mmCIF file with all atom_site columns, C-alpha atoms in Angstrom:
data_model
loop_
_atom_site.group_PDB
_atom_site.id
_atom_site.type_symbol
_atom_site.label_atom_id
_atom_site.label_alt_id
_atom_site.label_comp_id
_atom_site.label_asym_id
_atom_site.label_entity_id
_atom_site.label_seq_id
_atom_site.pdbx_PDB_ins_code
_atom_site.Cartn_x
_atom_site.Cartn_y
_atom_site.Cartn_z
_atom_site.occupancy
_atom_site.B_iso_or_equiv
_atom_site.pdbx_formal_charge
_atom_site.auth_seq_id
_atom_site.auth_comp_id
_atom_site.auth_asym_id
_atom_site.auth_atom_id
_atom_site.pdbx_PDB_model_num
ATOM 1   C CA . UNK A 1 1   ? 0.000  0.000   0.000   1.00 47.00 ? 226 UNK A CA 1
ATOM 2   C CA . UNK A 1 2   ? 0.924  3.669   0.061   1.00 51.00 ? 227 UNK A CA 1
ATOM 3   C CA . UNK A 1 3   ? 2.662  4.738   3.243   1.00 51.00 ? 228 UNK A CA 1
ATOM 4   C CA . UNK A 1 4   ? 2.582  8.440   4.137   1.00 53.00 ? 229 UNK A CA 1
ATOM 5   C CA . UNK A 1 5   ? 5.809  8.176   6.156   1.00 57.00 ? 230 UNK A CA 1
ATOM 6   C CA . UNK A 1 6   ? 7.859  7.528   3.045   1.00 54.00 ? 231 UNK A CA 1
ATOM 7   C CA . UNK A 1 7   ? 6.503  10.410  0.994   1.00 56.00 ? 232 UNK A CA 1
ATOM 8   C CA . UNK A 1 8   ? 3.886  8.486   -0.982  1.00 54.00 ? 233 UNK A CA 1
ATOM 9   C CA . UNK A 1 9   ? 6.196  5.680   -2.180  1.00 59.00 ? 234 UNK A CA 1
ATOM 10  C CA . UNK A 1 10  ? 4.477  2.365   -2.871  1.00 56.00 ? 235 UNK A CA 1
ATOM 11  C CA . UNK A 1 11  ? 6.044  -0.372  -0.760  1.00 57.00 ? 236 UNK A CA 1
ATOM 12  C CA . UNK A 1 12  ? 5.937  -4.025  -1.790  1.00 58.00 ? 237 UNK A CA 1
ATOM 13  C CA . UNK A 1 13  ? 4.986  -6.101  1.262   1.00 60.00 ? 238 UNK A CA 1
ATOM 14  C CA . UNK A 1 14  ? 5.334  -9.582  -0.246  1.00 63.00 ? 239 UNK A CA 1
ATOM 15  C CA . UNK A 1 15  ? 7.998  -11.358 -2.245  1.00 63.00 ? 240 UNK A CA 1
ATOM 16  C CA . UNK A 1 16  ? 5.551  -13.628 -4.044  1.00 64.00 ? 241 UNK A CA 1
ATOM 17  C CA . UNK A 1 17  ? 6.175  -14.319 -7.715  1.00 63.00 ? 242 UNK A CA 1
ATOM 18  C CA . UNK A 1 18  ? 3.478  -15.035 -10.236 1.00 60.00 ? 243 UNK A CA 1
ATOM 19  C CA . UNK A 1 19  ? 3.490  -18.673 -11.282 1.00 60.00 ? 244 UNK A CA 1
ATOM 20  C CA . UNK A 1 20  ? 1.176  -18.142 -14.237 1.00 55.00 ? 245 UNK A CA 1
ATOM 21  C CA . UNK A 1 21  ? 2.807  -18.440 -17.658 1.00 61.00 ? 246 UNK A CA 1
ATOM 22  C CA . UNK A 1 22  ? -0.071 -16.918 -19.575 1.00 63.00 ? 247 UNK A CA 1
ATOM 23  C CA . UNK A 1 23  ? -1.703 -13.572 -19.020 1.00 65.00 ? 248 UNK A CA 1
ATOM 24  C CA . UNK A 1 24  ? -5.126 -14.613 -17.808 1.00 70.00 ? 249 UNK A CA 1
ATOM 25  C CA . UNK A 1 25  ? -6.327 -13.247 -14.483 1.00 71.00 ? 250 UNK A CA 1
ATOM 26  C CA . UNK A 1 26  ? -6.335 -15.973 -11.854 1.00 73.00 ? 251 UNK A CA 1
ATOM 27  C CA . UNK A 1 27  ? -5.129 -18.638 -14.281 1.00 75.00 ? 252 UNK A CA 1
ATOM 28  C CA . UNK A 1 28  ? -2.884 -20.160 -11.628 1.00 73.00 ? 253 UNK A CA 1
ATOM 29  C CA . UNK A 1 29  ? -5.972 -20.717 -9.444  1.00 78.00 ? 254 UNK A CA 1
ATOM 30  C CA . UNK A 1 30  ? -7.666 -22.974 -12.019 1.00 80.00 ? 255 UNK A CA 1
ATOM 31  C CA . UNK A 1 31  ? -7.529 -26.738 -11.559 1.00 86.00 ? 256 UNK A CA 1
ATOM 32  C CA . UNK A 1 32  ? -4.557 -28.456 -13.185 1.00 85.00 ? 257 UNK A CA 1
ATOM 33  C CA . UNK A 1 33  ? -6.663 -30.478 -15.610 1.00 90.00 ? 258 UNK A CA 1
ATOM 34  C CA . UNK A 1 34  ? -8.329 -27.312 -16.975 1.00 89.00 ? 259 UNK A CA 1
ATOM 35  C CA . UNK A 1 35  ? -4.969 -25.632 -17.508 1.00 85.00 ? 260 UNK A CA 1
ATOM 36  C CA . UNK A 1 36  ? -3.538 -28.782 -19.095 1.00 90.00 ? 261 UNK A CA 1
ATOM 37  C CA . UNK A 1 37  ? -6.508 -29.083 -21.438 1.00 93.00 ? 262 UNK A CA 1
ATOM 38  C CA . UNK A 1 38  ? -6.209 -25.434 -22.481 1.00 89.00 ? 263 UNK A CA 1
ATOM 39  C CA . UNK A 1 39  ? -2.448 -25.694 -23.046 1.00 89.00 ? 264 UNK A CA 1
ATOM 40  C CA . UNK A 1 40  ? -2.780 -28.844 -25.155 1.00 94.00 ? 265 UNK A CA 1
ATOM 41  C CA . UNK A 1 41  ? -5.671 -27.349 -27.117 1.00 95.00 ? 266 UNK A CA 1
ATOM 42  C CA . UNK A 1 42  ? -3.759 -24.155 -27.793 1.00 92.00 ? 267 UNK A CA 1
ATOM 43  C CA . UNK A 1 43  ? -0.653 -26.076 -28.881 1.00 93.00 ? 268 UNK A CA 1
ATOM 44  C CA . UNK A 1 44  ? -2.793 -28.172 -31.236 1.00 94.00 ? 269 UNK A CA 1
ATOM 45  C CA . UNK A 1 45  ? -4.262 -24.964 -32.663 1.00 95.00 ? 270 UNK A CA 1
ATOM 46  C CA . UNK A 1 46  ? -0.776 -23.525 -33.265 1.00 90.00 ? 271 UNK A CA 1
ATOM 47  C CA . UNK A 1 47  ? 0.511  -26.708 -34.907 1.00 89.00 ? 272 UNK A CA 1
ATOM 48  C CA . UNK A 1 48  ? -2.484 -26.812 -37.256 1.00 93.00 ? 273 UNK A CA 1
ATOM 49  C CA . UNK A 1 49  ? -1.805 -23.183 -38.225 1.00 89.00 ? 274 UNK A CA 1
ATOM 50  C CA . UNK A 1 50  ? 1.861  -23.896 -38.907 1.00 82.00 ? 275 UNK A CA 1
ATOM 51  C CA . UNK A 1 51  ? 0.911  -26.969 -40.957 1.00 84.00 ? 276 UNK A CA 1
ATOM 52  C CA . UNK A 1 52  ? -1.461 -24.919 -43.128 1.00 89.00 ? 277 UNK A CA 1
ATOM 53  C CA . UNK A 1 53  ? 1.090  -22.150 -43.673 1.00 83.00 ? 278 UNK A CA 1
ATOM 54  C CA . UNK A 1 54  ? 3.866  -24.659 -44.426 1.00 77.00 ? 279 UNK A CA 1
ATOM 55  C CA . UNK A 1 55  ? 1.619  -26.442 -46.936 1.00 84.00 ? 280 UNK A CA 1
ATOM 56  C CA . UNK A 1 56  ? 0.964  -23.159 -48.756 1.00 85.00 ? 281 UNK A CA 1
ATOM 57  C CA . UNK A 1 57  ? 4.689  -22.380 -48.674 1.00 77.00 ? 282 UNK A CA 1
ATOM 58  C CA . UNK A 1 58  ? 5.633  -25.763 -50.149 1.00 77.00 ? 283 UNK A CA 1
ATOM 59  C CA . UNK A 1 59  ? 3.022  -25.299 -52.881 1.00 82.00 ? 284 UNK A CA 1
ATOM 60  C CA . UNK A 1 60  ? 4.657  -21.976 -53.741 1.00 80.00 ? 285 UNK A CA 1
ATOM 61  C CA . UNK A 1 61  ? 8.053  -23.695 -53.912 1.00 77.00 ? 286 UNK A CA 1
ATOM 62  C CA . UNK A 1 62  ? 6.620  -26.266 -56.331 1.00 80.00 ? 287 UNK A CA 1
ATOM 63  C CA . UNK A 1 63  ? 5.275  -23.482 -58.556 1.00 83.00 ? 288 UNK A CA 1
ATOM 64  C CA . UNK A 1 64  ? 8.646  -21.708 -58.533 1.00 80.00 ? 289 UNK A CA 1
ATOM 65  C CA . UNK A 1 65  ? 10.648 -24.827 -59.392 1.00 79.00 ? 290 UNK A CA 1
ATOM 66  C CA . UNK A 1 66  ? 8.267  -25.996 -62.121 1.00 82.00 ? 291 UNK A CA 1
ATOM 67  C CA . UNK A 1 67  ? 8.670  -22.852 -64.254 1.00 86.00 ? 292 UNK A CA 1
ATOM 68  C CA . UNK A 1 68  ? 9.832  -23.620 -67.795 1.00 88.00 ? 293 UNK A CA 1
ATOM 69  C CA . UNK A 1 69  ? 11.120 -21.517 -70.653 1.00 90.00 ? 294 UNK A CA 1
ATOM 70  C CA . UNK A 1 70  ? 11.402 -22.181 -74.368 1.00 90.00 ? 295 UNK A CA 1
ATOM 71  C CA . UNK A 1 71  ? 14.866 -22.062 -75.905 1.00 86.00 ? 296 UNK A CA 1
ATOM 72  C CA . UNK A 1 72  ? 15.253 -21.586 -79.613 1.00 87.00 ? 297 UNK A CA 1
ATOM 73  C CA . UNK A 1 73  ? 18.531 -22.688 -81.171 1.00 87.00 ? 298 UNK A CA 1
ATOM 74  C CA . UNK A 1 74  ? 19.511 -22.407 -84.776 1.00 87.00 ? 299 UNK A CA 1
ATOM 75  C CA . UNK A 1 75  ? 21.331 -25.352 -86.261 1.00 83.00 ? 300 UNK A CA 1
ATOM 76  C CA . UNK A 1 76  ? 23.992 -23.973 -88.628 1.00 83.00 ? 301 UNK A CA 1
ATOM 77  C CA . UNK A 1 77  ? 24.168 -27.219 -90.612 1.00 84.00 ? 302 UNK A CA 1
ATOM 78  C CA . UNK A 1 78  ? 20.472 -27.714 -91.379 1.00 85.00 ? 303 UNK A CA 1
ATOM 79  C CA . UNK A 1 79  ? 19.573 -23.993 -91.120 1.00 82.00 ? 304 UNK A CA 1
ATOM 80  C CA . UNK A 1 80  ? 16.576 -24.878 -88.984 1.00 86.00 ? 305 UNK A CA 1
ATOM 81  C CA . UNK A 1 81  ? 15.385 -23.443 -85.697 1.00 87.00 ? 306 UNK A CA 1
ATOM 82  C CA . UNK A 1 82  ? 14.888 -25.976 -82.948 1.00 86.00 ? 307 UNK A CA 1
ATOM 83  C CA . UNK A 1 83  ? 12.833 -25.184 -79.906 1.00 88.00 ? 308 UNK A CA 1
ATOM 84  C CA . UNK A 1 84  ? 13.226 -26.972 -76.632 1.00 87.00 ? 309 UNK A CA 1
ATOM 85  C CA . UNK A 1 85  ? 11.380 -26.509 -73.363 1.00 89.00 ? 310 UNK A CA 1
ATOM 86  C CA . UNK A 1 86  ? 13.718 -26.479 -70.345 1.00 86.00 ? 311 UNK A CA 1
ATOM 87  C CA . UNK A 1 87  ? 13.295 -25.823 -66.645 1.00 84.00 ? 312 UNK A CA 1
ATOM 88  C CA . UNK A 1 88  ? 14.373 -22.369 -65.458 1.00 83.00 ? 313 UNK A CA 1
ATOM 89  C CA . UNK A 1 89  ? 15.935 -23.816 -62.316 1.00 78.00 ? 314 UNK A CA 1
ATOM 90  C CA . UNK A 1 90  ? 18.577 -26.504 -62.377 1.00 76.00 ? 315 UNK A CA 1
ATOM 91  C CA . UNK A 1 91  ? 16.743 -29.379 -60.709 1.00 74.00 ? 316 UNK A CA 1
ATOM 92  C CA . UNK A 1 92  ? 19.571 -30.323 -58.352 1.00 79.00 ? 317 UNK A CA 1
ATOM 93  C CA . UNK A 1 93  ? 20.245 -26.767 -57.190 1.00 74.00 ? 318 UNK A CA 1
ATOM 94  C CA . UNK A 1 94  ? 16.535 -26.045 -56.841 1.00 70.00 ? 319 UNK A CA 1
ATOM 95  C CA . UNK A 1 95  ? 15.910 -29.206 -54.861 1.00 73.00 ? 320 UNK A CA 1
ATOM 96  C CA . UNK A 1 96  ? 18.835 -28.697 -52.499 1.00 78.00 ? 321 UNK A CA 1
ATOM 97  C CA . UNK A 1 97  ? 18.403 -24.980 -51.824 1.00 73.00 ? 322 UNK A CA 1
ATOM 98  C CA . UNK A 1 98  ? 14.623 -24.915 -51.651 1.00 72.00 ? 323 UNK A CA 1
ATOM 99  C CA . UNK A 1 99  ? 14.506 -28.126 -49.624 1.00 76.00 ? 324 UNK A CA 1
ATOM 100 C CA . UNK A 1 100 ? 16.685 -26.443 -47.004 1.00 79.00 ? 325 UNK A CA 1
ATOM 101 C CA . UNK A 1 101 ? 14.464 -23.355 -47.059 1.00 73.00 ? 326 UNK A CA 1
ATOM 102 C CA . UNK A 1 102 ? 11.275 -25.399 -47.082 1.00 71.00 ? 327 UNK A CA 1
ATOM 103 C CA . UNK A 1 103 ? 12.311 -27.654 -44.202 1.00 77.00 ? 328 UNK A CA 1
ATOM 104 C CA . UNK A 1 104 ? 13.168 -24.638 -42.043 1.00 77.00 ? 329 UNK A CA 1
ATOM 105 C CA . UNK A 1 105 ? 9.973  -22.767 -42.965 1.00 69.00 ? 330 UNK A CA 1
ATOM 106 C CA . UNK A 1 106 ? 8.224  -23.512 -39.628 1.00 70.00 ? 331 UNK A CA 1
ATOM 107 C CA . UNK A 1 107 ? 11.184 -22.119 -37.696 1.00 76.00 ? 332 UNK A CA 1
ATOM 108 C CA . UNK A 1 108 ? 11.316 -19.086 -39.982 1.00 72.00 ? 333 UNK A CA 1
ATOM 109 C CA . UNK A 1 109 ? 7.597  -18.467 -39.519 1.00 68.00 ? 334 UNK A CA 1
ATOM 110 C CA . UNK A 1 110 ? 7.844  -18.774 -35.755 1.00 72.00 ? 335 UNK A CA 1
ATOM 111 C CA . UNK A 1 111 ? 10.801 -16.412 -35.471 1.00 67.00 ? 336 UNK A CA 1
#
């Protein structure tokens, strides 16, 4: 409380620490099974959200790596133009670099 002797300074009378890890009033007074159920439910909710976002991210990686372009080359012997459809990304480089990025996507999203 406020003590007039000390010029209106608020004095802390107890050394109790809050044992609640979430910011709900009186959460540490709830029964353990209620808190456990809420924690597990909230963790399940977060994991579902990360799974949905990671699925969208991996779909975007598939779209990026499946891009193709058409190359036209002229054969000097036959004087003909040959067209060939090739991937924009080298498959090995795309798989290795985007696999590393895709596998760390949940950590990146949580950071």
